[in-house]
Structures are given as structure tokens and as C-alpha cells.
PDB file of C-alpha atoms in Angstrom:
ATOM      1  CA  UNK A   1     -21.020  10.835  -0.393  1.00 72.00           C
ATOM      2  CA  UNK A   2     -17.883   9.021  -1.476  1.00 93.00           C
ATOM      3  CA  UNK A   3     -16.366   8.436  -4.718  1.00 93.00           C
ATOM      4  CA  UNK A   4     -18.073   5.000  -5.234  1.00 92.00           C
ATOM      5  CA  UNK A   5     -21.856   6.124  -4.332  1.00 94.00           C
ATOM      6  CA  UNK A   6     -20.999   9.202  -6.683  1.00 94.00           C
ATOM      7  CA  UNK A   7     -20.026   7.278 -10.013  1.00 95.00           C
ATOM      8  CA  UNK A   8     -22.684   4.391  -9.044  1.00 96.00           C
ATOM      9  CA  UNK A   9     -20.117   1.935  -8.531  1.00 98.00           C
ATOM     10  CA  UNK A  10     -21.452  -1.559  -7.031  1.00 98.00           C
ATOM     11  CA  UNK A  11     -19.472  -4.285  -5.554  1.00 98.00           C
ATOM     12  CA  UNK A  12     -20.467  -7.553  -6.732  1.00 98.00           C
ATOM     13  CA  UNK A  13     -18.411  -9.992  -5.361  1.00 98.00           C
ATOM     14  CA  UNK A  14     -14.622  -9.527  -3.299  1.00 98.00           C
ATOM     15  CA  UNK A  15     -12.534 -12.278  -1.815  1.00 98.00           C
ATOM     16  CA  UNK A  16      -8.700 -12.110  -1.172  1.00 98.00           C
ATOM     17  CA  UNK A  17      -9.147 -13.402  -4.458  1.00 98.00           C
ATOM     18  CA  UNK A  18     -11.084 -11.729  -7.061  1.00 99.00           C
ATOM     19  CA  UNK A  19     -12.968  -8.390  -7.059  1.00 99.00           C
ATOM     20  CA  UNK A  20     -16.381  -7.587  -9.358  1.00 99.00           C
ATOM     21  CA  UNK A  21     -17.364  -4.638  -9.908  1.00 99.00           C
ATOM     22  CA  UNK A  22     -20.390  -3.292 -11.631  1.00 98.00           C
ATOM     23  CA  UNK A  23     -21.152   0.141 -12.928  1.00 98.00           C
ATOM     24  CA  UNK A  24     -23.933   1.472 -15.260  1.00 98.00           C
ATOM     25  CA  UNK A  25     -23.128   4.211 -17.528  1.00 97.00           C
ATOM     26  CA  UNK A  26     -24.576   7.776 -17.255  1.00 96.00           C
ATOM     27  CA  UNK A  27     -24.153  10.886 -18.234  1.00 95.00           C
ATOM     28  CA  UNK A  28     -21.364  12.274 -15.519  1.00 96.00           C
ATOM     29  CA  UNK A  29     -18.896   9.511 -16.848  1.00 97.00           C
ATOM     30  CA  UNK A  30     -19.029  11.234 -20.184  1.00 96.00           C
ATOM     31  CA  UNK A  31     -16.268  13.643 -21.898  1.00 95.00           C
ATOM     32  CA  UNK A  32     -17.437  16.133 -24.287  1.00 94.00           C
ATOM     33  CA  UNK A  33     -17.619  13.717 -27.164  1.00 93.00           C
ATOM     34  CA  UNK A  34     -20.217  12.077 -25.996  1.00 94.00           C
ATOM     35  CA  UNK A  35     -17.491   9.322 -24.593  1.00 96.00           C
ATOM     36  CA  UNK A  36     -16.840   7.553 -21.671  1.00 97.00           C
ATOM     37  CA  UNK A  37     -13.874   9.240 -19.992  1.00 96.00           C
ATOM     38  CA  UNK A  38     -10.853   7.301 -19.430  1.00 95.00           C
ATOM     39  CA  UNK A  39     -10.622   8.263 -15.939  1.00 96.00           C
ATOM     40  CA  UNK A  40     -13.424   6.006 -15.238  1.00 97.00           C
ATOM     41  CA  UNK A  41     -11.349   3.298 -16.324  1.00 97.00           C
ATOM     42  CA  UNK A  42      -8.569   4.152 -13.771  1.00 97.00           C
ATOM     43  CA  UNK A  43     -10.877   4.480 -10.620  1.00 98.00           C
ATOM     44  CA  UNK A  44     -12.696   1.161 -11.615  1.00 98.00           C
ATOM     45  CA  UNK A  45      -9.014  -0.878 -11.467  1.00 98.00           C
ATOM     46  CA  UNK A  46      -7.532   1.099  -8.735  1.00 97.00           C
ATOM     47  CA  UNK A  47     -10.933   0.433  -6.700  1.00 98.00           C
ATOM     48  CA  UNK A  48     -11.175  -3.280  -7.438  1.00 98.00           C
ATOM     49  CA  UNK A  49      -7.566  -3.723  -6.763  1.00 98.00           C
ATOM     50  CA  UNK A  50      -7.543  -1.573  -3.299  1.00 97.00           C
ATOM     51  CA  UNK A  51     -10.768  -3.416  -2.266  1.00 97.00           C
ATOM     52  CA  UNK A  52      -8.918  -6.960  -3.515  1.00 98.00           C
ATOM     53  CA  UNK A  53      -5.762  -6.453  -1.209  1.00 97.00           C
ATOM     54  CA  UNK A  54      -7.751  -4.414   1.646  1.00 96.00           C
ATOM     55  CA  UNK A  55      -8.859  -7.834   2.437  1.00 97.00           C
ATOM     56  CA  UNK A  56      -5.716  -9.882   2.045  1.00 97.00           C
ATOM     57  CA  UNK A  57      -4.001  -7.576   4.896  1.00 95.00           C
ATOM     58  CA  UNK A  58      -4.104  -9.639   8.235  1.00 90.00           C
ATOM     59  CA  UNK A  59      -3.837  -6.387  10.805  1.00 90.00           C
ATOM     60  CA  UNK A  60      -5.679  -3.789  11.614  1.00 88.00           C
ATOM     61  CA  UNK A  61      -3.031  -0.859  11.511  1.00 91.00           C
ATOM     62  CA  UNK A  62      -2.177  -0.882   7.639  1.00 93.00           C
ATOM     63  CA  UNK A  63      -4.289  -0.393   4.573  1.00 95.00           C
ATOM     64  CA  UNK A  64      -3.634  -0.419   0.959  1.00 95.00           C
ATOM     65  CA  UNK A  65      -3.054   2.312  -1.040  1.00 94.00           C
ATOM     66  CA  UNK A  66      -2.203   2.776  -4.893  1.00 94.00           C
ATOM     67  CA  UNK A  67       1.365   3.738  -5.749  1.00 96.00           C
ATOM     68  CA  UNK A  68       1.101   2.774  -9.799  1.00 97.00           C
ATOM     69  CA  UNK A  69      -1.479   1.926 -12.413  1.00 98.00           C
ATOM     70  CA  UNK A  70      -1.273   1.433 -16.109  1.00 98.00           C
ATOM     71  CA  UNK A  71      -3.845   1.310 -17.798  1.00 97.00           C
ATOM     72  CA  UNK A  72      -4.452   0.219 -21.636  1.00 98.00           C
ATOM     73  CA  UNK A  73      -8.185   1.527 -23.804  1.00 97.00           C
ATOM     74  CA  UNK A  74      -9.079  -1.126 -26.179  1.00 97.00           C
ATOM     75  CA  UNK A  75     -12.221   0.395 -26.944  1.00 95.00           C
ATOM     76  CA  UNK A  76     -14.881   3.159 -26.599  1.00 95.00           C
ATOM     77  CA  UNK A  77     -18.083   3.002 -24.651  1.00 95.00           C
ATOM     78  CA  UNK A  78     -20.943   4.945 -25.094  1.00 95.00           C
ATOM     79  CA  UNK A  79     -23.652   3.677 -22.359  1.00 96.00           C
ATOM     80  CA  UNK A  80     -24.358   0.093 -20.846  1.00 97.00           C
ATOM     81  CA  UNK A  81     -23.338  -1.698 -17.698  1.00 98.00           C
ATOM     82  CA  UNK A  82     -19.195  -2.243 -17.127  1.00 98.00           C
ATOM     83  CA  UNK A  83     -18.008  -5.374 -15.232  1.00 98.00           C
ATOM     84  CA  UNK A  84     -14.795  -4.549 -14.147  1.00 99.00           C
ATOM     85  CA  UNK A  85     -12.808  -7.918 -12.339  1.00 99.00           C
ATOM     86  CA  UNK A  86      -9.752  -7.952 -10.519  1.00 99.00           C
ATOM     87  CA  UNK A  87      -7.162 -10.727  -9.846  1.00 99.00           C
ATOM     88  CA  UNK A  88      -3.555 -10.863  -7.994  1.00 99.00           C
ATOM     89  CA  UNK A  89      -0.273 -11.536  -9.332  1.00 99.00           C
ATOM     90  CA  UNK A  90       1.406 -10.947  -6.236  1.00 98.00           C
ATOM     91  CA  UNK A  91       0.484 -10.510  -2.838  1.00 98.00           C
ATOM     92  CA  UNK A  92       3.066  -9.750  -0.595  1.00 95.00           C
ATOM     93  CA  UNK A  93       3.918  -8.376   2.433  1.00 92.00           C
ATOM     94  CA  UNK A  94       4.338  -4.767   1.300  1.00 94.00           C
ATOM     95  CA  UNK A  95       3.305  -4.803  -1.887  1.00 97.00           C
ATOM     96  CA  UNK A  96       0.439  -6.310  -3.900  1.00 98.00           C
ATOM     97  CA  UNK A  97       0.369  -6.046  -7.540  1.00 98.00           C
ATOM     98  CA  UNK A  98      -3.393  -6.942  -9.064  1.00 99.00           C
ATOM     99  CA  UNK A  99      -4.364  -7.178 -13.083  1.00 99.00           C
ATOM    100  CA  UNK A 100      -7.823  -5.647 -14.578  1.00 99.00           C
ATOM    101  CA  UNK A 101      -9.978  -5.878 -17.179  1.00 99.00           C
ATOM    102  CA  UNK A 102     -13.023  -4.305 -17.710  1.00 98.00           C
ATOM    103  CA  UNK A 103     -16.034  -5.684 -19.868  1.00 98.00           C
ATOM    104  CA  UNK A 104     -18.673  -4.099 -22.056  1.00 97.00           C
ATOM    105  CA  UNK A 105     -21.424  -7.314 -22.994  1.00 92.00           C
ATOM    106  CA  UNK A 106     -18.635  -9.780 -22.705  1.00 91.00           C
ATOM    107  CA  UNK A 107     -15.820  -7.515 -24.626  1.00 95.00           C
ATOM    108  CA  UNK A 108     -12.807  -5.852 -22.776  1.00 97.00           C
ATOM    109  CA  UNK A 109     -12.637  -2.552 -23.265  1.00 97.00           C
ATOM    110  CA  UNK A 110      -9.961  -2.083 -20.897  1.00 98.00           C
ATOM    111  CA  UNK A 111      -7.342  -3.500 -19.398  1.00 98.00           C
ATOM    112  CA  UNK A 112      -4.884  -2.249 -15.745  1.00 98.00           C
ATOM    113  CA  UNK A 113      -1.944  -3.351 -13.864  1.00 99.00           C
ATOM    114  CA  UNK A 114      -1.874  -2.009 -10.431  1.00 98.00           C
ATOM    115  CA  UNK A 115       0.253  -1.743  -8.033  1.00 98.00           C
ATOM    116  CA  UNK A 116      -0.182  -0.960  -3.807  1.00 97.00           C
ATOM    117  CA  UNK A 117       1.433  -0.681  -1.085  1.00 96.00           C
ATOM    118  CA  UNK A 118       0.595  -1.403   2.570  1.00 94.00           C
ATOM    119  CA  UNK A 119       0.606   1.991   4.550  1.00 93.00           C
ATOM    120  CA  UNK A 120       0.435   2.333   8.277  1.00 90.00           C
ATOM    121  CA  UNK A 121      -2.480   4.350   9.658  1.00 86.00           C
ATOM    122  CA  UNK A 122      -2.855   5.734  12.579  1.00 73.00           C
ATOM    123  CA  UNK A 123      -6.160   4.225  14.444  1.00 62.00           C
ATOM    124  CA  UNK A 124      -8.072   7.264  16.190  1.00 56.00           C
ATOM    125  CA  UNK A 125      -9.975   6.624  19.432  1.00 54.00           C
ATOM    126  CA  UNK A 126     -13.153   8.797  20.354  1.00 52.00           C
TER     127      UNK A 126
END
């Protein structure tokens, strides 16, 4: 299982463009206080913006991987279903930097810069 299938994060929509993601609050996103933890925050940018400039990359040897985030709480949630949306302010050749927000029933509750860079993999053969 990987890290999306575990939290019960959906992708809604990606383009070189725009991300949306969707996520429905349960009880493993919570800290003690009966909070969403801000962690959840994090992997919802950092996973819009990979997925956003995974698909502007025009080869098959490189993929995109985070090097920054920053990432602002405006408010606390408690249960419902997040829309998280991604957008590019640069996309370049080594690096792509994407902005976040996150919305609770049309509110931002958080918002993320993030930053990747284009890493050379090494394609394995079977």
C-alpha cells in the first residue's frame, strides 16, 4: 500500500496545469487533541505539486522530487472532506516551484509553496 491509498488520498483532476486533490478526514489523520495533524497538510501540497510537475517533465529518465515546502495553518479541522489544489509559478527546466491551498467547505485552511527538482533515475529492465 502506498502513502496515498493509506491516508485515502484521491486525485481529482491533474494537468501540467492544476492538481485536485480530495481527502476525507478520519481518525489516523488525527493528533492527540482530537486535531488534524499538520503533517497532513504537508503530504497533501508536496503530493499535488509532485503529481503537477511529474507531468510537465517531457522524458522518461527524470522525475520530480521535493527539495522545499513551506507551509502556513490558517485553521483547524476536525473531520470533513479537504480539497487541496495546486498551481505553478514556475516550471522550469530543473526546477518547478508550485503554490497550495487547501479547502475545508470553501475556506482555506492551509496554504504551501513548494519547491522540486528534476532528478535522474535510473530505468531498470527485467
Amino acid at each position: 500500500m502506498n502513502l496515498l491509498e493509506n491516508l485515502g488520498i484521491k486525485v481529482s483532476d491533474q494537468s501540467k496545469t492544476r492538481v485536485i486533490l480530495k481527502m476525507e478526514i478520519a481518525a489516523k489523520h488525527m493528533q492527540p487533541y482530537k486535531l488534524m495533524h499538520g503533517g497532513i497538510s504537508a503530504v497533501l501540497a508536496e503530493t499535488a505539486a509532485s503529481i503537477g510537475a511529474n507531468l510537465n517533465i517531457e522524458d522518461d529518465e527524470h522525475v520530480a522530487v521535493g527539495v522545499d515546502i513551506t507551509t502556513h495553518h490558517l485553521n483547524p479541522v476536525k473531520d470533513g472532506v479537504l480539497v487541496t489544489e495546486a498551481t505553478p509559478v514556475k516550471v522550469g527546466n530543473v526546477i518547478q516551484t508550485w503554490t497550495i491551498t487547501t479547502h475545508l467547505e470553501g475556506h482555506a485552511i492551509n496554504t504551501s509553496l513548494s519547491t522540486v527538482t528534476l532528478k535522474k533515475v535510473a530505468l531498470k529492465t527485467v
